[in-house]
Amino acid sequence: MVVQTPAAGYLHTPEWLGAYLHSFATNANRVVCIAARHAGQLRGVFTFESVRQGLPPLGLNTLRLIKNDHMHLADCASADAGSGVWTALLAWMARQRDLKWDLMWTQGVAEDSTLGRWISVTEPTPRISDARHATAWLDCSQGIEQALGGVTRSHRQNVRRLMRRAEQSGELRYDIITTPEALPAALQQFLEVESSGWKGDAGSAILRDPQLVAFYRELIDRFGPLGQCRINLLKLGDETIAAQFGLVTARQLNLLKIGYRPEHSQVAPGNLIMHKTIESVCDDPQLDRLSLVTNPPWAHLWKPQLTPVQRHILFRPGLRGAVIHKLLQRAFAHRHRAEEASHAAPASSPDLSTSPQS
């Protein structure tokens, strides 16, 4: 099977798709799975959601990779390293008439992912591509010194100082939860920590959204029995002050979500649990990398490596596809110029009479 290849990550698994279908998908009939076979053997699986964008009669039939605000990255699954499966898919989609599509919208595609590599080496069929985001990761294969080689001396010293401060106020413990029977309770602790502070007040916490809670419960139910779900808890005394939710695949720990209790900000629990996690990944012979999945604002403190995350819009061959391509190209160019103009505009002078004193 495709997902049995050593390089298969969580994005390539039926468990990831299943969690989406049972929590986020508003209409499962819109999800399209295309299987590529050669000589009777399954060589690739492409999963899209079929949606119609825009208003009739100009609505566009769009095939969109599975992605949302809690599924930041997307990819396709393949047992082949070469791009032959992708080339064959494009040729088949150009010929067939049963699946209606005007464009293929792929967001969250890391440059070094299966799909990212394929698109970069195939013929430049009409498409729009850009990269405005990145996925951050640390190479932990050679130990902690190598993983933190770029981290500033001041940040390392600060983390040690905060660690001592926390230990002076109580027992500091770092727990890794992976067993299926312990994951539900650990998930509840994670959700409570993630909902503390401004997220809970603003209503954006996972606990405030039954759909999101269902998604994370699906993940532990599906990945837990495989030994691929991991929840890290940092406890000070009897209280959990920071937590991380991750999936382990392809020798990599992927941190999907983190949280900490802001009332303990004097010891920076987010930094403490991150340092503990980096140490644990470096010490684990089954792991080589720690992925932050996105590139959050605080990631720069740990000097991670960055891989561009791209958006590719591919258009169906033919006159209609060519017209849509030109129209979207102009629309995106206009938006880009407007954004550049807004960034270049001089800031208004501050009202010094009402400015707070430093």
Short mmCIF file of C-alpha atoms in Angstrom, two decimals:
data_model
loop_
_atom_site.label_atom_id
_atom_site.label_comp_id
_atom_site.label_asym_id
_atom_site.label_seq_id
_atom_site.Cartn_x
_atom_site.Cartn_y
_atom_site.Cartn_z
CA MET A 1 0.00 0.00 0.00
CA VAL A 2 1.01 3.62 -0.55
CA VAL A 3 1.02 4.51 3.13
CA GLN A 4 3.39 1.66 3.97
CA THR A 5 6.34 3.37 2.32
CA PRO A 6 8.95 4.52 4.90
CA ALA A 7 8.68 8.17 3.85
CA ALA A 8 4.89 8.31 4.26
CA GLY A 9 3.87 11.05 6.67
CA TYR A 10 0.61 11.71 8.46
CA LEU A 11 -0.68 13.70 5.46
CA HIS A 12 -0.55 10.52 3.35
CA THR A 13 -2.57 8.30 5.66
CA PRO A 14 -6.23 7.24 5.58
CA GLU A 15 -6.35 8.15 9.29
CA TRP A 16 -5.76 11.83 8.47
CA LEU A 17 -8.43 11.82 5.79
CA GLY A 18 -10.81 9.88 8.02
CA ALA A 19 -10.45 12.43 10.81
CA TYR A 20 -11.36 15.16 8.32
CA LEU A 21 -14.37 13.27 6.96
CA HIS A 22 -15.80 12.60 10.43
CA SER A 23 -15.36 16.13 11.79
CA PHE A 24 -14.88 18.89 9.20
CA ALA A 25 -16.46 17.61 5.98
CA THR A 26 -19.89 19.22 5.55
CA ASN A 27 -20.64 16.99 2.58
CA ALA A 28 -18.61 13.79 2.31
CA ASN A 29 -19.97 13.27 -1.21
CA ARG A 30 -17.82 16.18 -2.35
CA VAL A 31 -14.61 14.37 -1.41
CA VAL A 32 -13.00 12.79 -4.45
CA CYS A 33 -10.30 10.10 -4.17
CA ILE A 34 -8.46 9.25 -7.37
CA ALA A 35 -6.38 6.05 -7.32
CA ALA A 36 -3.47 5.56 -9.72
CA ARG A 37 -2.57 1.95 -10.53
CA HIS A 38 0.11 0.36 -12.68
CA ALA A 39 0.03 -3.33 -13.57
CA GLY A 40 -2.68 -3.81 -10.95
CA GLN A 41 -0.60 -2.22 -8.17
CA LEU A 42 -1.70 0.91 -6.32
CA ARG A 43 0.92 3.60 -7.01
CA GLY A 44 -0.74 6.79 -5.79
CA VAL A 45 -3.80 8.34 -4.15
CA PHE A 46 -4.99 11.89 -4.77
CA THR A 47 -7.70 13.31 -2.51
CA PHE A 48 -9.60 16.46 -3.37
CA GLU A 49 -12.76 18.23 -2.31
CA SER A 50 -14.96 19.24 -5.23
CA VAL A 51 -16.41 22.72 -4.68
CA ARG A 52 -17.93 25.44 -6.85
CA GLN A 53 -16.41 28.88 -6.33
CA GLY A 54 -18.11 32.10 -7.38
CA LEU A 55 -21.68 32.76 -8.46
CA PRO A 56 -23.47 31.31 -11.50
CA PRO A 57 -22.99 31.51 -14.41
CA LEU A 58 -19.31 32.25 -13.76
CA GLY A 59 -18.84 29.72 -10.99
CA LEU A 60 -15.66 27.67 -11.22
CA ASN A 61 -15.62 23.92 -10.65
CA THR A 62 -12.66 23.55 -8.31
CA LEU A 63 -10.76 20.52 -7.04
CA ARG A 64 -9.16 21.56 -3.77
CA LEU A 65 -6.64 19.66 -1.66
CA ILE A 66 -7.91 18.84 1.83
CA LYS A 67 -6.77 21.73 4.02
CA ASN A 68 -8.11 24.18 6.62
CA ASP A 69 -6.92 26.26 9.58
CA HIS A 70 -6.20 23.12 11.62
CA MET A 71 -4.84 21.12 8.69
CA HIS A 72 -2.12 23.52 7.60
CA LEU A 73 -0.27 21.31 5.13
CA ALA A 74 -1.49 19.11 2.28
CA ASP A 75 0.02 16.48 0.00
CA CYS A 76 -0.77 13.40 -2.04
CA ALA A 77 0.37 9.84 -1.37
CA SER A 78 2.56 7.84 -3.70
CA ALA A 79 4.77 4.79 -3.66
CA ASP A 80 6.88 6.22 -6.50
CA ALA A 81 9.69 8.74 -6.06
CA GLY A 82 9.46 9.90 -9.67
CA SER A 83 6.81 12.20 -11.12
CA GLY A 84 5.34 9.62 -13.52
CA VAL A 85 2.21 9.13 -11.43
CA TRP A 86 1.56 12.88 -11.35
CA THR A 87 2.11 13.25 -15.10
CA ALA A 88 -0.28 10.36 -15.76
CA LEU A 89 -2.89 11.94 -13.47
CA LEU A 90 -2.76 15.26 -15.32
CA ALA A 91 -3.09 13.50 -18.68
CA TRP A 92 -6.04 11.45 -17.44
CA MET A 93 -7.79 14.50 -15.97
CA ALA A 94 -7.39 16.40 -19.23
CA ARG A 95 -9.12 13.56 -21.13
CA GLN A 96 -11.93 12.46 -18.86
CA ARG A 97 -15.39 14.07 -18.81
CA ASP A 98 -17.05 12.57 -15.73
CA LEU A 99 -15.24 14.75 -13.17
CA LYS A 100 -16.09 18.39 -13.78
CA TRP A 101 -13.24 20.77 -13.04
CA ASP A 102 -11.92 24.11 -14.23
CA LEU A 103 -8.99 24.41 -11.89
CA MET A 104 -7.06 22.44 -9.29
CA TRP A 105 -6.36 24.50 -6.17
CA THR A 106 -3.51 23.16 -4.05
CA GLN A 107 -2.61 25.12 -0.92
CA GLY A 108 -0.30 24.17 1.93
CA VAL A 109 2.09 22.26 -0.32
CA ALA A 110 5.59 22.19 1.16
CA GLU A 111 8.33 22.59 -1.42
CA ASP A 112 9.96 19.30 -0.38
CA SER A 113 6.70 17.31 -0.24
CA THR A 114 5.75 14.69 -2.80
CA LEU A 115 3.41 17.02 -4.67
CA GLY A 116 5.74 20.00 -4.30
CA ARG A 117 8.61 18.12 -5.94
CA TRP A 118 6.38 16.78 -8.72
CA ILE A 119 5.00 20.18 -9.66
CA SER A 120 8.49 21.69 -9.72
CA VAL A 121 9.81 19.16 -12.28
CA THR A 122 6.80 18.70 -14.56
CA GLU A 123 6.07 20.76 -17.64
CA PRO A 124 4.83 24.25 -16.70
CA THR A 125 1.20 23.75 -17.70
CA PRO A 126 -0.90 26.89 -17.20
CA ARG A 127 -0.70 27.57 -13.49
CA ILE A 128 -0.24 30.23 -10.83
CA SER A 129 2.27 29.49 -8.10
CA ASP A 130 3.44 31.48 -5.10
CA ALA A 131 4.95 30.91 -1.66
CA ARG A 132 4.07 33.26 1.20
CA HIS A 133 4.42 30.88 4.12
CA ALA A 134 6.89 28.35 5.45
CA THR A 135 7.01 25.25 7.59
CA ALA A 136 9.66 25.33 10.32
CA TRP A 137 11.62 22.29 11.49
CA LEU A 138 14.68 21.24 13.45
CA ASP A 139 17.16 18.53 12.50
CA CYS A 140 17.50 16.43 15.65
CA SER A 141 19.38 13.50 14.12
CA GLN A 142 22.78 14.46 15.53
CA GLY A 143 21.88 15.41 19.09
CA ILE A 144 20.88 18.48 21.06
CA GLU A 145 23.98 20.55 20.33
CA GLN A 146 23.47 20.21 16.61
CA ALA A 147 19.73 20.86 16.87
CA LEU A 148 20.27 24.07 18.85
CA GLY A 149 23.47 25.06 17.08
CA GLY A 150 22.00 28.33 15.80
CA VAL A 151 20.21 29.32 19.02
CA THR A 152 21.68 32.42 20.64
CA ARG A 153 23.61 32.09 23.84
CA SER A 154 21.30 34.57 25.55
CA HIS A 155 18.20 32.49 24.73
CA ARG A 156 19.82 29.31 26.05
CA GLN A 157 20.81 31.08 29.26
CA ASN A 158 17.33 32.53 29.62
CA VAL A 159 15.70 29.10 29.26
CA ARG A 160 18.00 27.66 31.93
CA ARG A 161 17.23 30.58 34.22
CA LEU A 162 13.48 30.14 33.73
CA MET A 163 13.82 26.40 34.31
CA ARG A 164 15.48 27.06 37.69
CA ARG A 165 12.82 29.60 38.59
CA ALA A 166 10.05 27.11 37.85
CA GLU A 167 11.77 24.34 39.81
CA GLN A 168 12.05 26.63 42.82
CA SER A 169 8.27 26.98 42.98
CA GLY A 170 7.43 23.29 42.65
CA GLU A 171 8.21 19.97 40.98
CA LEU A 172 8.62 20.44 37.23
CA ARG A 173 7.74 17.34 35.22
CA TYR A 174 7.62 16.63 31.49
CA ASP A 175 5.32 13.77 30.51
CA ILE A 176 5.03 12.11 27.09
CA ILE A 177 1.66 10.41 26.58
CA THR A 178 1.39 7.89 23.73
CA THR A 179 -0.59 4.89 25.01
CA PRO A 180 -4.17 4.67 23.66
CA GLU A 181 -5.71 4.25 27.09
CA ALA A 182 -4.00 7.40 28.45
CA LEU A 183 -4.52 9.67 25.45
CA PRO A 184 -8.17 10.73 26.13
CA ALA A 185 -7.30 12.11 29.58
CA ALA A 186 -4.16 13.78 28.20
CA LEU A 187 -6.24 15.32 25.40
CA GLN A 188 -8.59 16.82 27.96
CA GLN A 189 -5.65 18.39 29.80
CA PHE A 190 -4.28 19.71 26.50
CA LEU A 191 -7.65 21.24 25.57
CA GLU A 192 -8.00 22.92 28.97
CA VAL A 193 -4.53 24.44 28.72
CA GLU A 194 -5.11 25.55 25.10
CA SER A 195 -8.36 27.27 26.11
CA SER A 196 -6.84 29.22 29.00
CA GLY A 197 -6.20 32.94 28.68
CA TRP A 198 -7.26 35.08 25.74
CA LYS A 199 -8.29 32.19 23.50
CA GLY A 200 -10.97 31.14 25.94
CA ASP A 201 -12.10 34.73 26.44
CA ALA A 202 -12.24 35.37 22.68
CA GLY A 203 -14.05 32.13 21.96
CA SER A 204 -11.32 30.85 19.60
CA ALA A 205 -10.18 27.95 21.77
CA ILE A 206 -10.67 24.40 20.53
CA LEU A 207 -12.92 23.61 23.51
CA ARG A 208 -15.38 26.27 22.31
CA ASP A 209 -15.87 24.53 18.96
CA PRO A 210 -17.45 21.02 19.01
CA GLN A 211 -16.24 20.43 15.45
CA LEU A 212 -12.60 21.03 16.46
CA VAL A 213 -12.95 18.89 19.57
CA ALA A 214 -14.31 16.09 17.39
CA PHE A 215 -11.34 16.43 15.02
CA TYR A 216 -8.73 16.04 17.77
CA ARG A 217 -10.62 13.15 19.31
CA GLU A 218 -10.69 11.48 15.90
CA LEU A 219 -6.92 11.91 15.67
CA ILE A 220 -6.24 10.13 18.97
CA ASP A 221 -8.76 7.41 18.12
CA ARG A 222 -7.14 6.78 14.72
CA PHE A 223 -3.45 7.45 15.28
CA GLY A 224 -3.34 6.36 18.94
CA PRO A 225 -3.65 2.59 18.35
CA LEU A 226 -0.83 2.91 15.78
CA GLY A 227 1.47 4.47 18.37
CA GLN A 228 1.59 7.65 16.28
CA CYS A 229 -0.21 10.15 18.51
CA ARG A 230 1.80 11.99 21.15
CA ILE A 231 0.70 14.56 23.73
CA ASN A 232 3.41 16.32 25.73
CA LEU A 233 2.47 17.80 29.10
CA LEU A 234 4.60 20.13 31.23
CA LYS A 235 3.47 20.08 34.84
CA LEU A 236 4.38 22.34 37.72
CA GLY A 237 3.32 20.51 40.83
CA ASP A 238 -0.16 19.15 40.11
CA GLU A 239 -0.98 21.72 37.43
CA THR A 240 -0.39 21.33 33.68
CA ILE A 241 1.10 24.65 32.55
CA ALA A 242 1.90 23.81 28.90
CA ALA A 243 0.89 21.13 26.41
CA GLN A 244 1.58 20.03 22.85
CA PHE A 245 -0.41 17.82 20.48
CA GLY A 246 1.62 15.90 17.93
CA LEU A 247 1.66 13.07 15.43
CA VAL A 248 4.71 10.86 14.83
CA THR A 249 5.31 9.57 11.30
CA ALA A 250 8.31 9.09 9.01
CA ARG A 251 10.79 9.57 11.89
CA GLN A 252 9.38 13.01 12.60
CA LEU A 253 7.35 14.50 15.45
CA ASN A 254 4.86 16.97 13.99
CA LEU A 255 3.51 19.49 16.51
CA LEU A 256 0.01 20.31 15.30
CA LYS A 257 -0.97 22.51 18.21
CA ILE A 258 0.53 23.96 21.39
CA GLY A 259 -0.80 25.81 24.39
CA TYR A 260 0.26 27.20 27.74
CA ARG A 261 -1.29 28.86 30.77
CA PRO A 262 -0.62 32.62 30.62
CA GLU A 263 -0.89 32.95 34.39
CA HIS A 264 2.51 31.22 34.53
CA SER A 265 4.12 33.54 32.00
CA GLN A 266 6.83 34.46 34.53
CA VAL A 267 8.48 31.11 33.72
CA ALA A 268 7.62 31.13 29.96
CA PRO A 269 6.06 27.63 29.93
CA GLY A 270 5.92 27.63 26.11
CA ASN A 271 9.70 27.92 25.91
CA LEU A 272 10.25 25.37 28.67
CA ILE A 273 8.12 22.68 27.04
CA MET A 274 9.70 23.36 23.65
CA HIS A 275 13.19 22.87 25.09
CA LYS A 276 12.10 19.64 26.77
CA THR A 277 10.54 18.41 23.53
CA ILE A 278 13.66 19.17 21.48
CA GLU A 279 15.74 17.24 24.01
CA SER A 280 13.35 14.28 23.92
CA VAL A 281 13.34 14.12 20.10
CA CYS A 282 17.15 14.31 20.00
CA ASP A 283 17.37 11.45 22.52
CA ASP A 284 14.87 9.23 20.68
CA PRO A 285 16.58 6.84 18.23
CA GLN A 286 13.27 6.52 16.35
CA LEU A 287 13.12 10.24 15.52
CA ASP A 288 15.23 12.52 13.34
CA ARG A 289 13.22 15.73 13.03
CA LEU A 290 10.87 17.99 14.94
CA SER A 291 8.37 19.83 12.75
CA LEU A 292 6.47 22.90 13.95
CA VAL A 293 4.18 22.41 10.91
CA THR A 294 3.72 26.18 10.52
CA ASN A 295 6.22 28.97 11.20
CA PRO A 296 4.79 30.66 14.32
CA PRO A 297 6.15 34.06 15.43
CA TRP A 298 8.09 32.59 18.35
CA ALA A 299 9.83 29.94 16.24
CA HIS A 300 12.75 32.26 15.41
CA LEU A 301 14.02 31.83 18.98
CA TRP A 302 14.93 28.22 18.14
CA LYS A 303 16.51 29.06 14.76
CA PRO A 304 14.67 26.36 12.79
CA GLN A 305 15.19 25.56 9.14
CA LEU A 306 12.42 26.83 6.88
CA THR A 307 10.83 25.11 3.90
CA PRO A 308 8.62 27.27 1.65
CA VAL A 309 4.93 26.34 1.59
CA GLN A 310 3.36 26.98 -1.77
CA ARG A 311 0.04 27.52 -3.44
CA HIS A 312 -0.40 26.13 -6.94
CA ILE A 313 -3.46 26.72 -9.10
CA LEU A 314 -3.53 24.49 -12.19
CA PHE A 315 -6.02 25.06 -14.99
CA ARG A 316 -7.74 22.56 -17.21
CA PRO A 317 -6.31 22.54 -20.74
CA GLY A 318 -8.48 24.30 -23.31
CA LEU A 319 -9.93 27.70 -24.08
CA ARG A 320 -12.02 28.01 -20.90
CA GLY A 321 -9.01 27.12 -18.73
CA ALA A 322 -6.81 29.61 -20.59
CA VAL A 323 -9.34 32.43 -20.09
CA ILE A 324 -9.74 31.66 -16.37
CA HIS A 325 -5.95 31.52 -16.03
CA LYS A 326 -5.51 35.00 -17.51
CA LEU A 327 -8.32 36.50 -15.42
CA LEU A 328 -7.02 35.08 -12.15
CA GLN A 329 -3.47 36.06 -13.05
CA ARG A 330 -4.57 39.67 -13.45
CA ALA A 331 -6.65 39.60 -10.28
CA PHE A 332 -3.75 38.27 -8.20
CA ALA A 333 -1.32 40.76 -9.74
CA HIS A 334 -3.72 43.62 -8.88
CA ARG A 335 -4.06 42.35 -5.32
CA HIS A 336 -0.28 42.02 -4.99
CA ARG A 337 0.26 45.62 -6.15
CA ALA A 338 -2.39 46.84 -3.70
CA GLU A 339 -0.68 45.00 -0.84
CA GLU A 340 2.70 46.43 -1.78
CA ALA A 341 1.24 49.92 -1.93
CA SER A 342 -0.33 49.55 1.52
CA HIS A 343 2.98 48.35 3.00
CA ALA A 344 4.88 51.23 1.36
CA ALA A 345 2.44 53.93 2.55
CA PRO A 346 4.00 56.18 5.25
CA ALA A 347 2.65 55.69 8.72
CA SER A 348 0.59 58.53 10.12
CA SER A 349 2.28 60.72 12.69
CA PRO A 350 1.49 59.70 16.27
CA ASP A 351 -0.61 61.94 18.46
CA LEU A 352 2.06 62.79 21.02
CA SER A 353 -0.43 64.39 23.32
CA THR A 354 -2.12 61.05 23.94
CA SER A 355 0.87 58.70 23.56
CA PRO A 356 1.52 56.60 26.69
CA GLN A 357 4.69 57.43 28.60
CA SER A 358 7.44 54.82 28.55
#
